[in-house]
mmCIF file of C-alpha atoms in Angstrom:
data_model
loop_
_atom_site.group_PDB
_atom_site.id
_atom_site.type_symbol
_atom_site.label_atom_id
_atom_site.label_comp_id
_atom_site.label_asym_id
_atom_site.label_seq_id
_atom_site.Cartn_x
_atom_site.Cartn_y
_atom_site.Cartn_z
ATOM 1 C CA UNK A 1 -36.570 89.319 -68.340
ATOM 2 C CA UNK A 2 -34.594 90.407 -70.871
ATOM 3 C CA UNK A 3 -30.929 90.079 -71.561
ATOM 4 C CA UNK A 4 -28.524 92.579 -70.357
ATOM 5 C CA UNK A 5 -25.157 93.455 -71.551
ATOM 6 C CA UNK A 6 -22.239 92.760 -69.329
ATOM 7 C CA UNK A 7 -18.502 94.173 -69.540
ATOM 8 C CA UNK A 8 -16.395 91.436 -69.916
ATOM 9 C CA UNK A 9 -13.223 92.230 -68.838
ATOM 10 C CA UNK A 10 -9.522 90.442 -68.434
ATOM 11 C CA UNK A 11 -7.208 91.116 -65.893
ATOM 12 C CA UNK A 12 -3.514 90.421 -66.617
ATOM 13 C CA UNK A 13 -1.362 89.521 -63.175
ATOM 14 C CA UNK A 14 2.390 89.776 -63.841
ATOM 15 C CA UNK A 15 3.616 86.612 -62.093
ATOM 16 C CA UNK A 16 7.197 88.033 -61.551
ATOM 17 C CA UNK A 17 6.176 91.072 -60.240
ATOM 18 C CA UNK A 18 7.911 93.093 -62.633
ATOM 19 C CA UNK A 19 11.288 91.326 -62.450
ATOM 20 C CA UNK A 20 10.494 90.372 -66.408
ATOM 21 C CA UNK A 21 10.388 93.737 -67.955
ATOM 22 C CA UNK A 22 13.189 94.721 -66.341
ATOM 23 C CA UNK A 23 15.506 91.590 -67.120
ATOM 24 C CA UNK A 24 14.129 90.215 -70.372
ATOM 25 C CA UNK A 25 15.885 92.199 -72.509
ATOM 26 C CA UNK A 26 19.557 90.686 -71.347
ATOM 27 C CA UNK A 27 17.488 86.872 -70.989
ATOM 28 C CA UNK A 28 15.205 87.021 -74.142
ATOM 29 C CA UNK A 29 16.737 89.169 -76.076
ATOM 30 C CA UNK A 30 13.641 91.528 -76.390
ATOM 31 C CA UNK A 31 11.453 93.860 -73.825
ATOM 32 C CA UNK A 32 8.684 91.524 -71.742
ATOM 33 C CA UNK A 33 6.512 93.211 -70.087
ATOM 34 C CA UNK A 34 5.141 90.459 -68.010
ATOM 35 C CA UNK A 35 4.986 87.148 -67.624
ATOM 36 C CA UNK A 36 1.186 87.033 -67.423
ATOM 37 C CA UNK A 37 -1.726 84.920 -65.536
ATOM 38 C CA UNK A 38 -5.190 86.192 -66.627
ATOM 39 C CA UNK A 39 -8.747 86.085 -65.608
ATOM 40 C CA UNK A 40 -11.758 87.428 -67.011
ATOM 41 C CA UNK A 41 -14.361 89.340 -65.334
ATOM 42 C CA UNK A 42 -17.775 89.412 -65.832
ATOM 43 C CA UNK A 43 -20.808 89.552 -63.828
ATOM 44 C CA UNK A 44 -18.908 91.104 -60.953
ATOM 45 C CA UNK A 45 -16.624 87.534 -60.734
ATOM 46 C CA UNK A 46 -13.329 87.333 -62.170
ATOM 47 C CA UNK A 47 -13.190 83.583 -63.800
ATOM 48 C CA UNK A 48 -9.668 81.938 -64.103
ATOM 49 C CA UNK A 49 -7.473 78.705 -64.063
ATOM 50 C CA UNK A 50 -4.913 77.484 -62.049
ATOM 51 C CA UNK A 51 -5.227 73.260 -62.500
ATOM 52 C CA UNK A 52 -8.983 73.877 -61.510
ATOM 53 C CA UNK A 53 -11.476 76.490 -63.080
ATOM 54 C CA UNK A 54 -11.783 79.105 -59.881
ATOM 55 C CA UNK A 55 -14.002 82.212 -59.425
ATOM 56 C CA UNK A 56 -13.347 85.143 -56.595
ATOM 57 C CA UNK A 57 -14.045 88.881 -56.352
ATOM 58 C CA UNK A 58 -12.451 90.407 -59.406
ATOM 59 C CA UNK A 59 -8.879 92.029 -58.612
ATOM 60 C CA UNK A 60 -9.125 89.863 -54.741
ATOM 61 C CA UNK A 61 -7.360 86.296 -56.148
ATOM 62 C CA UNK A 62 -4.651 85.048 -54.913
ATOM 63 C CA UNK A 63 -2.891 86.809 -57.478
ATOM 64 C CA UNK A 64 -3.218 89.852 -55.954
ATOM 65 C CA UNK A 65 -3.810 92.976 -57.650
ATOM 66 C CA UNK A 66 -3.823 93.118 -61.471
ATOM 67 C CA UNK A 67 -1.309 94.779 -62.587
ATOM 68 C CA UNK A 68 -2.963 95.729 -66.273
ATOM 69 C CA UNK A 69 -7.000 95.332 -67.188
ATOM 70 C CA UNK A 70 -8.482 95.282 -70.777
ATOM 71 C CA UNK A 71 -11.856 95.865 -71.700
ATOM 72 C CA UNK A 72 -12.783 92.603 -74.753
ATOM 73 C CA UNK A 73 -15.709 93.753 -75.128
ATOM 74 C CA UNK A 74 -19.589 93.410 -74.232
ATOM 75 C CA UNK A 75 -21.638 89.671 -74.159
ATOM 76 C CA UNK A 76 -25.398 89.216 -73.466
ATOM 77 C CA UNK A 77 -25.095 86.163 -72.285
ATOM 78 C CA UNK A 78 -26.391 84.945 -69.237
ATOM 79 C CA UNK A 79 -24.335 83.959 -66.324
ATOM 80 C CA UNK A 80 -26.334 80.634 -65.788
ATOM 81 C CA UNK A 81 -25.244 80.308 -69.091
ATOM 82 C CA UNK A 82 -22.039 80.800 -68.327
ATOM 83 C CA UNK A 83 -21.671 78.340 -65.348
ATOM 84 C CA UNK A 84 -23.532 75.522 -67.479
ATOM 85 C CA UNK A 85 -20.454 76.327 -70.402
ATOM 86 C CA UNK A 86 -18.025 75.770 -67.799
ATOM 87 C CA UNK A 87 -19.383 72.594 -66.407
ATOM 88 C CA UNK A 88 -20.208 71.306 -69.591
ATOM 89 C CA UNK A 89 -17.267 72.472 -71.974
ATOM 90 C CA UNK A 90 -14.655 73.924 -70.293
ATOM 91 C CA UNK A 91 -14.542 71.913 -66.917
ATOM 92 C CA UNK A 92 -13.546 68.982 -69.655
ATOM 93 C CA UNK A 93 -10.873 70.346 -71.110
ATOM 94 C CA UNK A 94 -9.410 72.821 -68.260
ATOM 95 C CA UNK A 95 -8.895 70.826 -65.096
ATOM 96 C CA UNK A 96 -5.858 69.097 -63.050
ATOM 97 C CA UNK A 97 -4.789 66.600 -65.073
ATOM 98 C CA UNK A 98 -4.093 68.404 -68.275
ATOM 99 C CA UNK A 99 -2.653 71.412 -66.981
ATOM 100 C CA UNK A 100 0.332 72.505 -68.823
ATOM 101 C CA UNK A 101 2.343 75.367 -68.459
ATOM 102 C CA UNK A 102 3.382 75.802 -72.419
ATOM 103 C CA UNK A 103 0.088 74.349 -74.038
ATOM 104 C CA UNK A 104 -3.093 74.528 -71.568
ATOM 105 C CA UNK A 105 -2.665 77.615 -68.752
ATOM 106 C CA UNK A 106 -4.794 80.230 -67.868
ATOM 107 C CA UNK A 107 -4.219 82.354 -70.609
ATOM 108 C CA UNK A 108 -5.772 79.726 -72.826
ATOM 109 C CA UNK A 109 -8.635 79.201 -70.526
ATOM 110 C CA UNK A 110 -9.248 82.949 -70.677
ATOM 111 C CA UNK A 111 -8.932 83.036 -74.572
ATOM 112 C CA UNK A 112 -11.340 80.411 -74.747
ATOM 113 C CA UNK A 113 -13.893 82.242 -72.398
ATOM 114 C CA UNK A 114 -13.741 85.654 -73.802
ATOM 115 C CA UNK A 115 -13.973 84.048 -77.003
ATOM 116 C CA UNK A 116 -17.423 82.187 -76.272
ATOM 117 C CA UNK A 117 -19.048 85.486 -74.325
ATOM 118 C CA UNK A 118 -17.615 88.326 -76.868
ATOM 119 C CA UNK A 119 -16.385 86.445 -79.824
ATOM 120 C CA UNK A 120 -12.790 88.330 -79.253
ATOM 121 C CA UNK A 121 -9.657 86.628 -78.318
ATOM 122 C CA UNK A 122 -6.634 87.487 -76.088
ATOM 123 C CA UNK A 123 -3.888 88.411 -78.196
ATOM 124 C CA UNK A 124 -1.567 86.106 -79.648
ATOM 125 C CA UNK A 125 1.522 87.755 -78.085
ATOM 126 C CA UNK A 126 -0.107 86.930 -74.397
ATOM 127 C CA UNK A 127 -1.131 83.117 -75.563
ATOM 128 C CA UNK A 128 2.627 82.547 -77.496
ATOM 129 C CA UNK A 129 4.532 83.753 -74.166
ATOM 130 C CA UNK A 130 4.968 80.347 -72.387
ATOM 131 C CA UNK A 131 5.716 78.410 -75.985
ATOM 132 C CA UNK A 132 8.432 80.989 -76.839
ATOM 133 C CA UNK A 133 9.967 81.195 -73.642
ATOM 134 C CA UNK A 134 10.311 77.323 -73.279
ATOM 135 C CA UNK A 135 12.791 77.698 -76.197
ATOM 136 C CA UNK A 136 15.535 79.397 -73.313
ATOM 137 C CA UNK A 137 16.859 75.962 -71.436
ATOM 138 C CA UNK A 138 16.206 77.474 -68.320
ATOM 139 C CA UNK A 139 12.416 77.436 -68.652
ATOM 140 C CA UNK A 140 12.681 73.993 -70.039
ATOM 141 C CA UNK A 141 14.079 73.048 -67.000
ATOM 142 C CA UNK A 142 11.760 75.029 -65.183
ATOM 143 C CA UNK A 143 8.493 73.357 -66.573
ATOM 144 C CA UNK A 144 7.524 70.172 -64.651
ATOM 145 C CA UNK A 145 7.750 72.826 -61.691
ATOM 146 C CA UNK A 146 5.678 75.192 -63.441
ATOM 147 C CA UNK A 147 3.380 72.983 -64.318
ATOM 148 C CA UNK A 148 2.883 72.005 -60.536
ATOM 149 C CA UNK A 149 3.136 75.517 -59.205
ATOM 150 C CA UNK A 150 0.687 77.085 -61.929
ATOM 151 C CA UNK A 151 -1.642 73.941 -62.251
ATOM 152 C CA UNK A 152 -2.600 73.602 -58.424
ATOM 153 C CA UNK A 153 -3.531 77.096 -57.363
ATOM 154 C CA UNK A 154 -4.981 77.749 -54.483
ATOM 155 C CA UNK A 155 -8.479 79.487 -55.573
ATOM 156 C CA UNK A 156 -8.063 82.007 -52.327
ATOM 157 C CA UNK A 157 -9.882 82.478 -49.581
ATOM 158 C CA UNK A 158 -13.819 83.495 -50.299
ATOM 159 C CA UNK A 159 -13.843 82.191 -54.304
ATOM 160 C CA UNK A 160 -15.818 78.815 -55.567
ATOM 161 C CA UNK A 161 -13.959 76.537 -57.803
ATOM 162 C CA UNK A 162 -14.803 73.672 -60.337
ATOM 163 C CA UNK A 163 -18.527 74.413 -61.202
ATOM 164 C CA UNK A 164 -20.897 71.919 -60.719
ATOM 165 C CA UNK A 165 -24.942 73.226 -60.909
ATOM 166 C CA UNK A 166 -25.939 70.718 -58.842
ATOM 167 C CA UNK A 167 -23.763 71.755 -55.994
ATOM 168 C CA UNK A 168 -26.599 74.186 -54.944
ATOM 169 C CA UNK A 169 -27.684 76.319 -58.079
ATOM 170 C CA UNK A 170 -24.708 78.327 -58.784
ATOM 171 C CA UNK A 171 -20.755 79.051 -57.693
ATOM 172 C CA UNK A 172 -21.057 79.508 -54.352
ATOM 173 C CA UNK A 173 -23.997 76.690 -54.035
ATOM 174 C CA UNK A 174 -26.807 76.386 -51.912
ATOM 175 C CA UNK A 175 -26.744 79.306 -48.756
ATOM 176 C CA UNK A 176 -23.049 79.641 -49.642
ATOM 177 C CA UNK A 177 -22.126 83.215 -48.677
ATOM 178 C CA UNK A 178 -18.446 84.793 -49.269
ATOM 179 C CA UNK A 179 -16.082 85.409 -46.168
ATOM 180 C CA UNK A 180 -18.354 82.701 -44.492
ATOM 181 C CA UNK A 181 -17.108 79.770 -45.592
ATOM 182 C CA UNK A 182 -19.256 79.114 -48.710
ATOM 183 C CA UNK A 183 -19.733 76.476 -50.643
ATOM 184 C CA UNK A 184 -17.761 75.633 -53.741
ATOM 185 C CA UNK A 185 -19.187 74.675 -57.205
ATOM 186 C CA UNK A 186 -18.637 70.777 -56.104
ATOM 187 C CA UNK A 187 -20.681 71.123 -52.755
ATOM 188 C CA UNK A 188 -17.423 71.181 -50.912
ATOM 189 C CA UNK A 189 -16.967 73.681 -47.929
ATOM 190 C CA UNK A 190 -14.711 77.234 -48.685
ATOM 191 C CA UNK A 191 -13.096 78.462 -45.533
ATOM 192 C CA UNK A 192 -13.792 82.188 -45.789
ATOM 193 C CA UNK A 193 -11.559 85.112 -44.722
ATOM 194 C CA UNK A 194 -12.807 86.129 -41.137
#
């Protein structure tokens, strides 16, 4: 079969639920109008990190719902090809242990994703956010607890997490079925939503 194009898609989550754009200008000195977590959809998943690379029906993480979407663009990639990029490049690179709220978040995980299906990027206003906010002393004092908050999400109820192709051939694994309690890209059992 041939190749198909897919919408790839990011969602933007504003993590203070709008309390940003309407006190930034008194904290930062300028409008914000979010402080943003994305994810990128694409083959009707949306993709994103929180400490551990995490997939779950687009707009349904435990984000909620997104409070902004932008189309990147289109990619003809497969989504095997996909899941084998994420175990073998990104899963290296985007896990636990070098989580960081100012250098290695979501937002860079998404970058790097849209930039390997489309060849776009997120903007530089989006990926800048966390290094230019560390510069008020509350957020520098904020950061180790950042850093844990952001960097050991909870993937939600129904979505797999850290892919692994061995696991069972794919996200959810081998029989893995959402709101069932499928199985994660590791092999490891997903309570579902009942």
């Amino acid at each position: 079969a041939g190749r198909r194009k897919q919408q790839v898609v990011v969602h933007f989550y504003d993590l203070t639920e709008g309390v940003a754009k309407a006190v930034s200008p008194c904290l930062f000195g300028t409008p914000v109008e979010g402080l943003w977590h994305t994810g990128v959809v694409v083959y009707g998943k949306e993709y994103f990190f929180g400490g551990e690379i995490f997939y779950d029906k687009p707009g349904e993480t435990a984000f909620g719902l997104p409070t902004k979407a932008l189309r990147i663009g289109v990619t003809l990639r497969r989504q095997t090809e996909l899941h084998d990029f994420i175990v073998d490049e990104l899963r290296p690179i985007f896990n636990r242990e070098v989580y960081d709220i100012v250098y290695r978040n979501c937002n860079h995980f998404s970058d790097t994703l849209c930039l390997w299906l489309t060849g776009k990027r997120l903007s530089t206003e989006v990926l800048k956010q966390p290094e230019s906010l560390m510069n008020l002393p509350m957020a520098q004092f904020m950061r180790p607890l950042l850093n844990r908050w952001l960097g050991n999400i909870d993937g939600g109820d129904e979505g797999g997490h850290e892919a692994d192709e061995a696991a069972g051939g794919g996200p959810r694994g081998a029989g893995g079925q959402r709101g069932s309690g499928g199985i994660g890209w590791r092999g490891q059992a997903r309570q579902g939503r009942r």
